[in-house]
Short mmCIF file of C-alpha atoms in Angstrom, two decimals:
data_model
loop_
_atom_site.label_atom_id
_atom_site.label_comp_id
_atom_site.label_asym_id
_atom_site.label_seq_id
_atom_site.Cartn_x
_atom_site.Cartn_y
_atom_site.Cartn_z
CA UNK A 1 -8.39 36.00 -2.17
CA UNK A 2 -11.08 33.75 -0.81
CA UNK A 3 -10.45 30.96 -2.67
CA UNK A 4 -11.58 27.43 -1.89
CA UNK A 5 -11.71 23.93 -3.97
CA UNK A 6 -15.17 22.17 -4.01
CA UNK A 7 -15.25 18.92 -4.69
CA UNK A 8 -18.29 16.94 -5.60
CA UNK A 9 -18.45 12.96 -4.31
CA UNK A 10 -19.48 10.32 -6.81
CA UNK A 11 -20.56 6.52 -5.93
CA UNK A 12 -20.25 7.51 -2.10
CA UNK A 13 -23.32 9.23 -2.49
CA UNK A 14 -25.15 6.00 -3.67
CA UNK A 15 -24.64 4.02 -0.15
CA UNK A 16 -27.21 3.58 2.35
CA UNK A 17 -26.58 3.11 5.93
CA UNK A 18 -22.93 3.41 5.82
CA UNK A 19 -22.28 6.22 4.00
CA UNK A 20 -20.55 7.83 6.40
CA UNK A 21 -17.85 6.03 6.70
CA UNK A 22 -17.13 6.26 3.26
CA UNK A 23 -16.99 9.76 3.64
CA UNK A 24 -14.83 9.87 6.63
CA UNK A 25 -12.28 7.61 4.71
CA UNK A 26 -12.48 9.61 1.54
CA UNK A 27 -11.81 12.64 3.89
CA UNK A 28 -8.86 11.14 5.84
CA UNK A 29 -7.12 10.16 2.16
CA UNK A 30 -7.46 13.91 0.90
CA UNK A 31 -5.85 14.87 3.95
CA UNK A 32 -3.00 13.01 3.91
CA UNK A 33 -2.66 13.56 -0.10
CA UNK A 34 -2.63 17.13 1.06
CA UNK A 35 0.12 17.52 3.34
CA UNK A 36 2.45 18.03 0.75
CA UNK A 37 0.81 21.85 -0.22
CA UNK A 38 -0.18 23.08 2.90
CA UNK A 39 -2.57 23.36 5.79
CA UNK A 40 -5.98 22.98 4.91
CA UNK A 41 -9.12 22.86 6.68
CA UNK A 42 -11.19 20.01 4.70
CA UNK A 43 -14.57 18.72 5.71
CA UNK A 44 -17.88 17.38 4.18
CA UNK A 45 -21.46 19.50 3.72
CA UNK A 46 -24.33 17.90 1.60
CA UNK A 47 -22.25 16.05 -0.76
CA UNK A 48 -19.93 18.47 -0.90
CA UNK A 49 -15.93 18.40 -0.05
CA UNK A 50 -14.44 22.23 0.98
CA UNK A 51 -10.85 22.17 0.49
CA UNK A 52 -10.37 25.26 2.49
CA UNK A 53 -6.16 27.14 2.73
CA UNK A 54 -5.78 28.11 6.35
CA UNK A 55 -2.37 29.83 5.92
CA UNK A 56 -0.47 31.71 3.06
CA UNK A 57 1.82 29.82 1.22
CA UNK A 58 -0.47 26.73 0.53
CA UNK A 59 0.31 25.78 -3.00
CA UNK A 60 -3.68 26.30 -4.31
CA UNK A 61 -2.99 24.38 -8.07
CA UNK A 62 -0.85 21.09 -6.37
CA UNK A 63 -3.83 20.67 -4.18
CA UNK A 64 -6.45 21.32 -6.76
CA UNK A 65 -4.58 18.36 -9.26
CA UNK A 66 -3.65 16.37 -6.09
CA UNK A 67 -7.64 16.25 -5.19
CA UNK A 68 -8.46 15.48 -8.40
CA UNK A 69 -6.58 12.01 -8.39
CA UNK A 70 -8.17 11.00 -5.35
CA UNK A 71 -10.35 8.24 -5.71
CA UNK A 72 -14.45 9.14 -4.73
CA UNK A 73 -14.34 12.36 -6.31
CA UNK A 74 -16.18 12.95 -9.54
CA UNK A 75 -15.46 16.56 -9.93
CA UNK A 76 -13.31 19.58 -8.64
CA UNK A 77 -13.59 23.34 -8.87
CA UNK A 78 -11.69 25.70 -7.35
CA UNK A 79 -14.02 28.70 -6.56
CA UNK A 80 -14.36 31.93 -4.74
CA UNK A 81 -16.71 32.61 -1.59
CA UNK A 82 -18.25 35.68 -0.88
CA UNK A 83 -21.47 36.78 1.46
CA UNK A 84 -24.84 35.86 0.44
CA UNK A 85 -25.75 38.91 -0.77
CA UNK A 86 -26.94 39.30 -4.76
CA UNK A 87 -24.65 41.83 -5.06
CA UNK A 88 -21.79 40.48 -3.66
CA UNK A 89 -22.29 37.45 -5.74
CA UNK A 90 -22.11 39.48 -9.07
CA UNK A 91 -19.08 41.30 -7.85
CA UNK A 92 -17.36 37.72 -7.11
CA UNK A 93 -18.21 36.38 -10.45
CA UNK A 94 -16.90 39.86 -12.45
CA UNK A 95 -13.65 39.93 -10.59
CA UNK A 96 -13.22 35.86 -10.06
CA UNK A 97 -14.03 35.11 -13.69
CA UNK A 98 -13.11 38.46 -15.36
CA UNK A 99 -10.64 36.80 -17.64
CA UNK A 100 -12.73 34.11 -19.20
CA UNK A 101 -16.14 36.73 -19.18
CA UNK A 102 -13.45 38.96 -21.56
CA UNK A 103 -12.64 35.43 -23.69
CA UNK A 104 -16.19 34.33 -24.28
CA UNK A 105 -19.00 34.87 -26.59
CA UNK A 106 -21.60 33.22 -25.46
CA UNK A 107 -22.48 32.63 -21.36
CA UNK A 108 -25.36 31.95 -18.67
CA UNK A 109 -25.26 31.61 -14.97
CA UNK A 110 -26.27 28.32 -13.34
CA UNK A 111 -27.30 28.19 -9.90
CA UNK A 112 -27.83 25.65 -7.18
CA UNK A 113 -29.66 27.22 -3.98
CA UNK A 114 -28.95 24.63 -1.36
CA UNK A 115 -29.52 27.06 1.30
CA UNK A 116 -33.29 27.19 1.05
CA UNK A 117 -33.27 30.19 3.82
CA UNK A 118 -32.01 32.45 0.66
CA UNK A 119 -34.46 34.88 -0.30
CA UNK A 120 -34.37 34.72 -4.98
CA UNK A 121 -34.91 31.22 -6.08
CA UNK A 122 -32.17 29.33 -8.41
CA UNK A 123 -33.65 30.88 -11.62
CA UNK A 124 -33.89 34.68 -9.97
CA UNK A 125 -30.33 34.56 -8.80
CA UNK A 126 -29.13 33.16 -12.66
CA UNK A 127 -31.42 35.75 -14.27
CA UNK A 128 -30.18 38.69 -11.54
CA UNK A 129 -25.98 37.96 -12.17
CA UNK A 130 -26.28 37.03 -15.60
CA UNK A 131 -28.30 40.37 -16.20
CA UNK A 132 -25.61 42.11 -14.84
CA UNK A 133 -23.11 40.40 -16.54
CA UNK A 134 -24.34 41.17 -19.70
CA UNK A 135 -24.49 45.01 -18.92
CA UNK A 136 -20.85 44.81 -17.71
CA UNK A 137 -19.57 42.65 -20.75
CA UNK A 138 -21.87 43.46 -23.77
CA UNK A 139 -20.11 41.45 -26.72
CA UNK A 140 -21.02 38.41 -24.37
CA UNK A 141 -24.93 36.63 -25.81
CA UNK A 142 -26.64 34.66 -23.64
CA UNK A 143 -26.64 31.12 -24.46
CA UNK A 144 -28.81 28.52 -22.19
CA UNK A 145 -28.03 25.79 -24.10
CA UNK A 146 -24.25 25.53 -25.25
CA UNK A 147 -23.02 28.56 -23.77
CA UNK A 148 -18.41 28.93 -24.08
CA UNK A 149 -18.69 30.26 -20.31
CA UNK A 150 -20.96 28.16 -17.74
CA UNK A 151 -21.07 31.16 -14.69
CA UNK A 152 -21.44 28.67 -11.52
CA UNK A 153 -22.96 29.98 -8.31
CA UNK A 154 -23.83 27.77 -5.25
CA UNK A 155 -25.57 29.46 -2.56
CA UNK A 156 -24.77 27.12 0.76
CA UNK A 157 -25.23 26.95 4.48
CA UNK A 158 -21.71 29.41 5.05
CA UNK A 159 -21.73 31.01 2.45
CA UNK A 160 -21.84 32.04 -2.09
CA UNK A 161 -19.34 29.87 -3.68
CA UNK A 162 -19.12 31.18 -7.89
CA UNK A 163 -16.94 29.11 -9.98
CA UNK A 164 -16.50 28.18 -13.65
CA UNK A 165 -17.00 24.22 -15.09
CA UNK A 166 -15.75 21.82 -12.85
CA UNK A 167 -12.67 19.40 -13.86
CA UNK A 168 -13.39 15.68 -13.81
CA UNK A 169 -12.42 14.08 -10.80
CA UNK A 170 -10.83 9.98 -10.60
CA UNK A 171 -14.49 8.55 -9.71
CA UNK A 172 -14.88 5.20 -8.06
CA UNK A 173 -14.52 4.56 -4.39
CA UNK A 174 -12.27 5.23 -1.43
CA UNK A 175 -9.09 4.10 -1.35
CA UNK A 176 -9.43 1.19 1.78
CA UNK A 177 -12.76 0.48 1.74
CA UNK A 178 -12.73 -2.44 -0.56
CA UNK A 179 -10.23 -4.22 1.38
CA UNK A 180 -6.12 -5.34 0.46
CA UNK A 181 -5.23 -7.23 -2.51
CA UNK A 182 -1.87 -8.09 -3.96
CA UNK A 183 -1.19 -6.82 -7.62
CA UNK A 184 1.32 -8.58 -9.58
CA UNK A 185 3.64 -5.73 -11.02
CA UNK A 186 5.76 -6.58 -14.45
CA UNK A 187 7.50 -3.85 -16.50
CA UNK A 188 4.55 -3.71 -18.95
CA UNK A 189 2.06 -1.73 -19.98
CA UNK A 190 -0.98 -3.99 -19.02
CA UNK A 191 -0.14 -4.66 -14.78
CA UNK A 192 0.24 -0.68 -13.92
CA UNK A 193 -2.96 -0.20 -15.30
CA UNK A 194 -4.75 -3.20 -13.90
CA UNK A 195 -3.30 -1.69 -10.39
CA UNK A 196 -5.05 1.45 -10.99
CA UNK A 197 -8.16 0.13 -12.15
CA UNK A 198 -8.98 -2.19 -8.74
CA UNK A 199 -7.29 0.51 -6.51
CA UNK A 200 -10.27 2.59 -8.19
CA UNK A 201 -12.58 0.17 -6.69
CA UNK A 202 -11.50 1.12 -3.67
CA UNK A 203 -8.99 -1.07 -2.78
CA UNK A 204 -5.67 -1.13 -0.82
CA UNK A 205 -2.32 -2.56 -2.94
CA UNK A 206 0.71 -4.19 -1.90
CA UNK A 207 2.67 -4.66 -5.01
CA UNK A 208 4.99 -7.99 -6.04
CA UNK A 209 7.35 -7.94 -8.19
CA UNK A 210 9.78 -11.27 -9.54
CA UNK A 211 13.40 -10.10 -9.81
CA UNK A 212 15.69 -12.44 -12.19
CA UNK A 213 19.53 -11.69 -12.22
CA UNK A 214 21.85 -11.74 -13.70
CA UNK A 215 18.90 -12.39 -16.73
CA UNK A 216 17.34 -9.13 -15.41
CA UNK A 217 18.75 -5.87 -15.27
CA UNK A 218 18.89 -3.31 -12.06
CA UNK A 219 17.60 -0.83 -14.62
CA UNK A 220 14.51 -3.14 -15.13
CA UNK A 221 13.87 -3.12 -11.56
CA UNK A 222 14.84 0.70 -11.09
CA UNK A 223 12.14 0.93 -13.57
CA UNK A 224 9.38 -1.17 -11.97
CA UNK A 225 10.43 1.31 -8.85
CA UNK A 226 9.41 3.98 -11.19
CA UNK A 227 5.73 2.69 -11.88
CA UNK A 228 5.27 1.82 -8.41
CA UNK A 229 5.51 5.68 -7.89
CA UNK A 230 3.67 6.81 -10.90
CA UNK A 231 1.08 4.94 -9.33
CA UNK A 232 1.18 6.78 -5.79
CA UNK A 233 -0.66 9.72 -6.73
CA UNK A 234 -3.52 7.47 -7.63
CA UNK A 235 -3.28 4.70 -5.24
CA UNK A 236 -2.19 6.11 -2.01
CA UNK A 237 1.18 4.35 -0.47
CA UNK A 238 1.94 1.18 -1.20
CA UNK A 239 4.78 -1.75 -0.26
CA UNK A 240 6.67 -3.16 -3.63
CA UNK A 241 7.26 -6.84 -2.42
CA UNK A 242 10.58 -7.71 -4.53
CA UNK A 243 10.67 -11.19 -4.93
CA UNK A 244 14.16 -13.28 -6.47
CA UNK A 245 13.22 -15.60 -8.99
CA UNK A 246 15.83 -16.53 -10.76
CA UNK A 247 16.64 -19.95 -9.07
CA UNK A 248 12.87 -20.94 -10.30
CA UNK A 249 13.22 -19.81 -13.89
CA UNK A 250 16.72 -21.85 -13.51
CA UNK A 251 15.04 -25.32 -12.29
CA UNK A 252 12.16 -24.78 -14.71
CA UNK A 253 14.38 -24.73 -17.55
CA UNK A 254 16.37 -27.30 -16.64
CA UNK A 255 13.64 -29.63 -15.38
CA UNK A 256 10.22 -29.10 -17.70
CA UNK A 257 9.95 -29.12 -21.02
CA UNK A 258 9.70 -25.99 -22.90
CA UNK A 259 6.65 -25.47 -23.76
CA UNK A 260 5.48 -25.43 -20.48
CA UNK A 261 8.22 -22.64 -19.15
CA UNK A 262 6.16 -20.11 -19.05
CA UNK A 263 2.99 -21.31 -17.51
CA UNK A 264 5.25 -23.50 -15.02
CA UNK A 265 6.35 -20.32 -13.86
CA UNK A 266 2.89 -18.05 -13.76
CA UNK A 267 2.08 -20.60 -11.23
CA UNK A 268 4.94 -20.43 -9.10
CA UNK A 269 4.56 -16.69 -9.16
CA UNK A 270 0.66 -17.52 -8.07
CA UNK A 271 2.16 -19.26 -5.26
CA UNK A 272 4.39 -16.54 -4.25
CA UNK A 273 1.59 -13.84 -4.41
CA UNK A 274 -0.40 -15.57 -2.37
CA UNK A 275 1.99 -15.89 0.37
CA UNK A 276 2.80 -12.36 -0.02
CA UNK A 277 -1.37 -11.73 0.45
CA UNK A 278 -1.08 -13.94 3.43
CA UNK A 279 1.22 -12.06 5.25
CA UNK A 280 -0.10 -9.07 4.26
CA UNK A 281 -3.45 -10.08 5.33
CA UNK A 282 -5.12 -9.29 1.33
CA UNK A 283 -7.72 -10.99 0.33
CA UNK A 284 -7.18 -11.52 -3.19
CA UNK A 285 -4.39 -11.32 -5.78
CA UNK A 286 -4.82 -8.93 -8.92
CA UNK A 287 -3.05 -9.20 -12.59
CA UNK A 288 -3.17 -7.61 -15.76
CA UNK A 289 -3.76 -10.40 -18.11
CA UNK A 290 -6.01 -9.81 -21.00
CA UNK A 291 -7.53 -12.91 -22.46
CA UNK A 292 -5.92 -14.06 -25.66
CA UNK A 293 -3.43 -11.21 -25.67
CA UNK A 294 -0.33 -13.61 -25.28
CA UNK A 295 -0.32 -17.36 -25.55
CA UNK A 296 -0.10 -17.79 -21.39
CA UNK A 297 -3.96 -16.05 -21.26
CA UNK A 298 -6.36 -18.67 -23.07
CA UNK A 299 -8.52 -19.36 -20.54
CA UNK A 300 -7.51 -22.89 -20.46
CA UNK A 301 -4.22 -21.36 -19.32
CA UNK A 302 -5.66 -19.16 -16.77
CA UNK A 303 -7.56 -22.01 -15.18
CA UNK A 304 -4.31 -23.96 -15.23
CA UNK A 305 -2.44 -20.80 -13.32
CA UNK A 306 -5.23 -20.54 -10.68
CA UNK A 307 -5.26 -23.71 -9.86
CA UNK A 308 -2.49 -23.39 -7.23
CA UNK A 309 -4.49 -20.48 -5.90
CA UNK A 310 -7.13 -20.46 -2.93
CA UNK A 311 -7.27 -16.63 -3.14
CA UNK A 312 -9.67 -14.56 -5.79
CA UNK A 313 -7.98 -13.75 -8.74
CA UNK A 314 -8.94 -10.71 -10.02
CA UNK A 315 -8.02 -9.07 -13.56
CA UNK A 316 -9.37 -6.02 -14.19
CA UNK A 317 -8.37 -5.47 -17.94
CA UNK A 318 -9.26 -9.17 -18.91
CA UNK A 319 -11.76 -7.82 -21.63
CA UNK A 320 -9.76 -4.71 -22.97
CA UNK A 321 -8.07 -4.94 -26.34
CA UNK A 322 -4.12 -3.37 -26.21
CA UNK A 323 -5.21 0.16 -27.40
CA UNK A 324 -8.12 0.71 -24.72
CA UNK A 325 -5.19 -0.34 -22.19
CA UNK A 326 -2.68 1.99 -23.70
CA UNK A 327 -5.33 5.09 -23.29
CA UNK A 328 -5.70 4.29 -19.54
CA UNK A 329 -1.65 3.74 -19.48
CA UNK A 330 -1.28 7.39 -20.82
CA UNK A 331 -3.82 9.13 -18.79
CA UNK A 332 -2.19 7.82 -15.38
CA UNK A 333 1.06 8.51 -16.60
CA UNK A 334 2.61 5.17 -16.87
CA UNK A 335 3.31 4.70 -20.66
CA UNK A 336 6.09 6.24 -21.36
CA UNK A 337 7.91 4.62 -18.29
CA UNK A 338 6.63 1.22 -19.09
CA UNK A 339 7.98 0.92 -22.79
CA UNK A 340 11.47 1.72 -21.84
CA UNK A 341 13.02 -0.85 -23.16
CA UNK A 342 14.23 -3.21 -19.90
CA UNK A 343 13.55 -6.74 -19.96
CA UNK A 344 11.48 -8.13 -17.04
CA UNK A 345 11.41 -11.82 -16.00
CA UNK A 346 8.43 -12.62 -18.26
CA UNK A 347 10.90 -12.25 -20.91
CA UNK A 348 13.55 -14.81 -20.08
CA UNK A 349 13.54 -18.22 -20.85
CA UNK A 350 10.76 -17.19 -23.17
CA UNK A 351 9.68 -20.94 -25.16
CA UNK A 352 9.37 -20.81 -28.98
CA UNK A 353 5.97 -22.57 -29.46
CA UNK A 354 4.43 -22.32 -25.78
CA UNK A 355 1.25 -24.60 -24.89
CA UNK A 356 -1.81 -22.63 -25.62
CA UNK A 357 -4.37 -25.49 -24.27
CA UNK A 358 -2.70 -27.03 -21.04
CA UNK A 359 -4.33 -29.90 -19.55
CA UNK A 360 -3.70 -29.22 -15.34
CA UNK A 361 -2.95 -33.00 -14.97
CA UNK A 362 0.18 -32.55 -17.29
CA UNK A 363 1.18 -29.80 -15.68
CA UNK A 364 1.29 -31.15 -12.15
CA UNK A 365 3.26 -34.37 -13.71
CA UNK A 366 5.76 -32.11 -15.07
CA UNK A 367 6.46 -29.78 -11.90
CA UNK A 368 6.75 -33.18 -10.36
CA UNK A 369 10.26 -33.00 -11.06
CA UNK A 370 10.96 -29.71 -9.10
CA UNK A 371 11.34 -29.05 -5.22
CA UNK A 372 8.13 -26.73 -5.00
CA UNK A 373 7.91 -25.87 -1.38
CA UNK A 374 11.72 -25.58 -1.32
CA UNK A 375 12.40 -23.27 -4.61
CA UNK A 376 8.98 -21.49 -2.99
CA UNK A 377 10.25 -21.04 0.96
CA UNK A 378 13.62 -19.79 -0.12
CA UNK A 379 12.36 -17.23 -2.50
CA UNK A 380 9.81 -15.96 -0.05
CA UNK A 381 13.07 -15.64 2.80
CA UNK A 382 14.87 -13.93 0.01
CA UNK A 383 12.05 -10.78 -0.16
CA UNK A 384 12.87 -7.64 -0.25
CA UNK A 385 10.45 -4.93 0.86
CA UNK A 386 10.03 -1.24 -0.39
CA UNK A 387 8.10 1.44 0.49
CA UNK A 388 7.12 3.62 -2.23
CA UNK A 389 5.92 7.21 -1.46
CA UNK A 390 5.54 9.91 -3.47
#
């Protein structure tokens, strides 16, 4: 059949002296997101990614979606080859495209020429197809400027590639090359989508997660599970770091004053995330706070919550109202897993009138009272480590 998927880079083709290893790691990660379909041959021509099937039985559409979640790609075709003969091109496109040439109304025939050895120009190759085109589907008008059916042909170093509209692709950068950080993981909607949005950046996750039973369920963690593997497609891999928490929420209750609960224990889960990032060798932590969303994210509660932290805190949706956050939640697949209705530990313990405007000095008088390294040590022992693949 000839078919191939073409995939077009974004950002990557923005860097200077170092592009290429931006390539070679956006090429190693649609490899390995590939193994699942088949054996394919995949390599890199002037800003171009062939996806090419090397044996029957490669599943064609798993690859094409996989591809298309891959971070560094902007857009994704799948497309037909053929020599690079005018001819054989307008053959291709009848037979490749016949369905949606039948469909349409209105049509052209776009052409890139980046073999400049090719003897018609861009516009005589458009002008040549789409000619015969129009003799071979007559109800079809030519439209140049909002045309139903955009006729695609890309005339390259091996060969004619003819395709319809590409598909958008997940943009941003290479999953790796912006380094490790450690993403805080709830049960909510806001902390998947955070996780996607830095992994988009580029960057590497190792996922934490605080564990509270009996006051937690194993379906709330079974859950969390869940997320971390609706996030695999778009984030490669990752470790979920489950951490127990329930003899902290225990000593903060008994020991602070209620107000304070919840903040108390956003900075002992600080803490804990950056030992996790320690270990793991990431270089900053990452949570889905939005600012003024809940009373724990004022800013003067933020500041109070970093302040146990010598690690970058990063929060990617820390501008987004709850409806732009939803939208991302829904396209990446998350939403519907993260409303189910399973407590998480943010929930327990939860204080009536919590302090919106902490002073830091307060704070540290009032975790005076609790055995910090200790409660901190033995829930970092207590870890529990996951793999989640796809």
């Amino acid at each position: 059949m000839n078919e191939i998927i073409l995939l077009k880079l974004g950002e990557v083709v923005l860097k200077g002296l170092n592009r290429r290893s931006f390539e070679d790691k956006l090429l190693s990660n649609i490899r390995r997101r590939l193994q699942h379909y088949g054996s394919f041959n995949v390599y890199s021509k002037q800003s171009t990614i062939y996806v090419e099937p090397q044996k029957g039985g490669c599943d064609l559409e798993g690859a094409y979606a996989a591809c298309r979640q891959v971070f560094g790609i902007i857009a994704a075709t799948r497309a037909r080859f053929c020599p690079k003969d005018k001819d054989a091109i307008f053959h291709c496109a009848k037979h490749y495209l016949d369905a949606e040439l039948r469909a349409a109304k209105t049509f052209k025939v776009e052409t890139k020429r980046a073999d400049k050895q090719f003897p018609m120009n861009s516009m005589e190759i458009s002008q040549y197809v789409g000619g015969l085109l129009h003799e071979e589907y007559p109800h079809l008008k030519v439209d140049v400027h909002k045309p139903e059916l955009c006729v695609h042909v890309e005339v390259r170093e091996k060969a004619a590639y003819v395709h319809g509209p590409s598909q958008p692709g997940a943009g941003g950068l290479p999953i790796g090359m912006g380094g490790t950080a450690v993403s805080l993981l709830s049960g909510g909607i806001d902390s998947p989508v955070s996780s996607y949005m830095i992994a988009k950046r580029g960057v590497q996750l190792e996922l934490v997660h605080f564990f509270s039973p009996p006051y937690t369920s194993q379906q709330a963690l079974d859950k969390v599970k869940e997320l971390a593997k609706e996030l695999v497609p778009w984030c490669g891999r990752m470790t979920l770091h489950i951490v127990p928490f329930t003899e902290i929420q225990e000593a903060i209750r008994r020991d602070c004053p209620e107000e304070y609960f919840t903040l108390i224990m956003r900075r002992f889960m600080m803490r804990l995330a950056e030992r996790v990032a320690r270990r793991t060798g990431a270089k900053a932590l990452v949570t889905g706070e939005s600012l003024g969303q809940v009373a724990s994210q004022t800013m003067d509660a933020l500041a109070v919550s970093d302040a146990v932290c010598s690690l970058p805190v990063l929060r990617p949706v820390i501008g987004m109202d709850k409806q732009e956050i939803v939208l991302i939640s829904r396209k990446i697949g998350t939403f519907d897993t993260s409303i189910l209705p399973f407590e998480d530990c943010c929930t327990v313990f939860t204080p009536r009138h919590p302090r919106t405007h902490p002073v830091l000095e307060d704070v540290v008088g009032f975790e005076s009272a609790l055995d910090i390294e200790g409660l901190t040590q033995r829930a970092v022992d207590g870890i529990e480590r996951v793999t989640i693949n796809l």
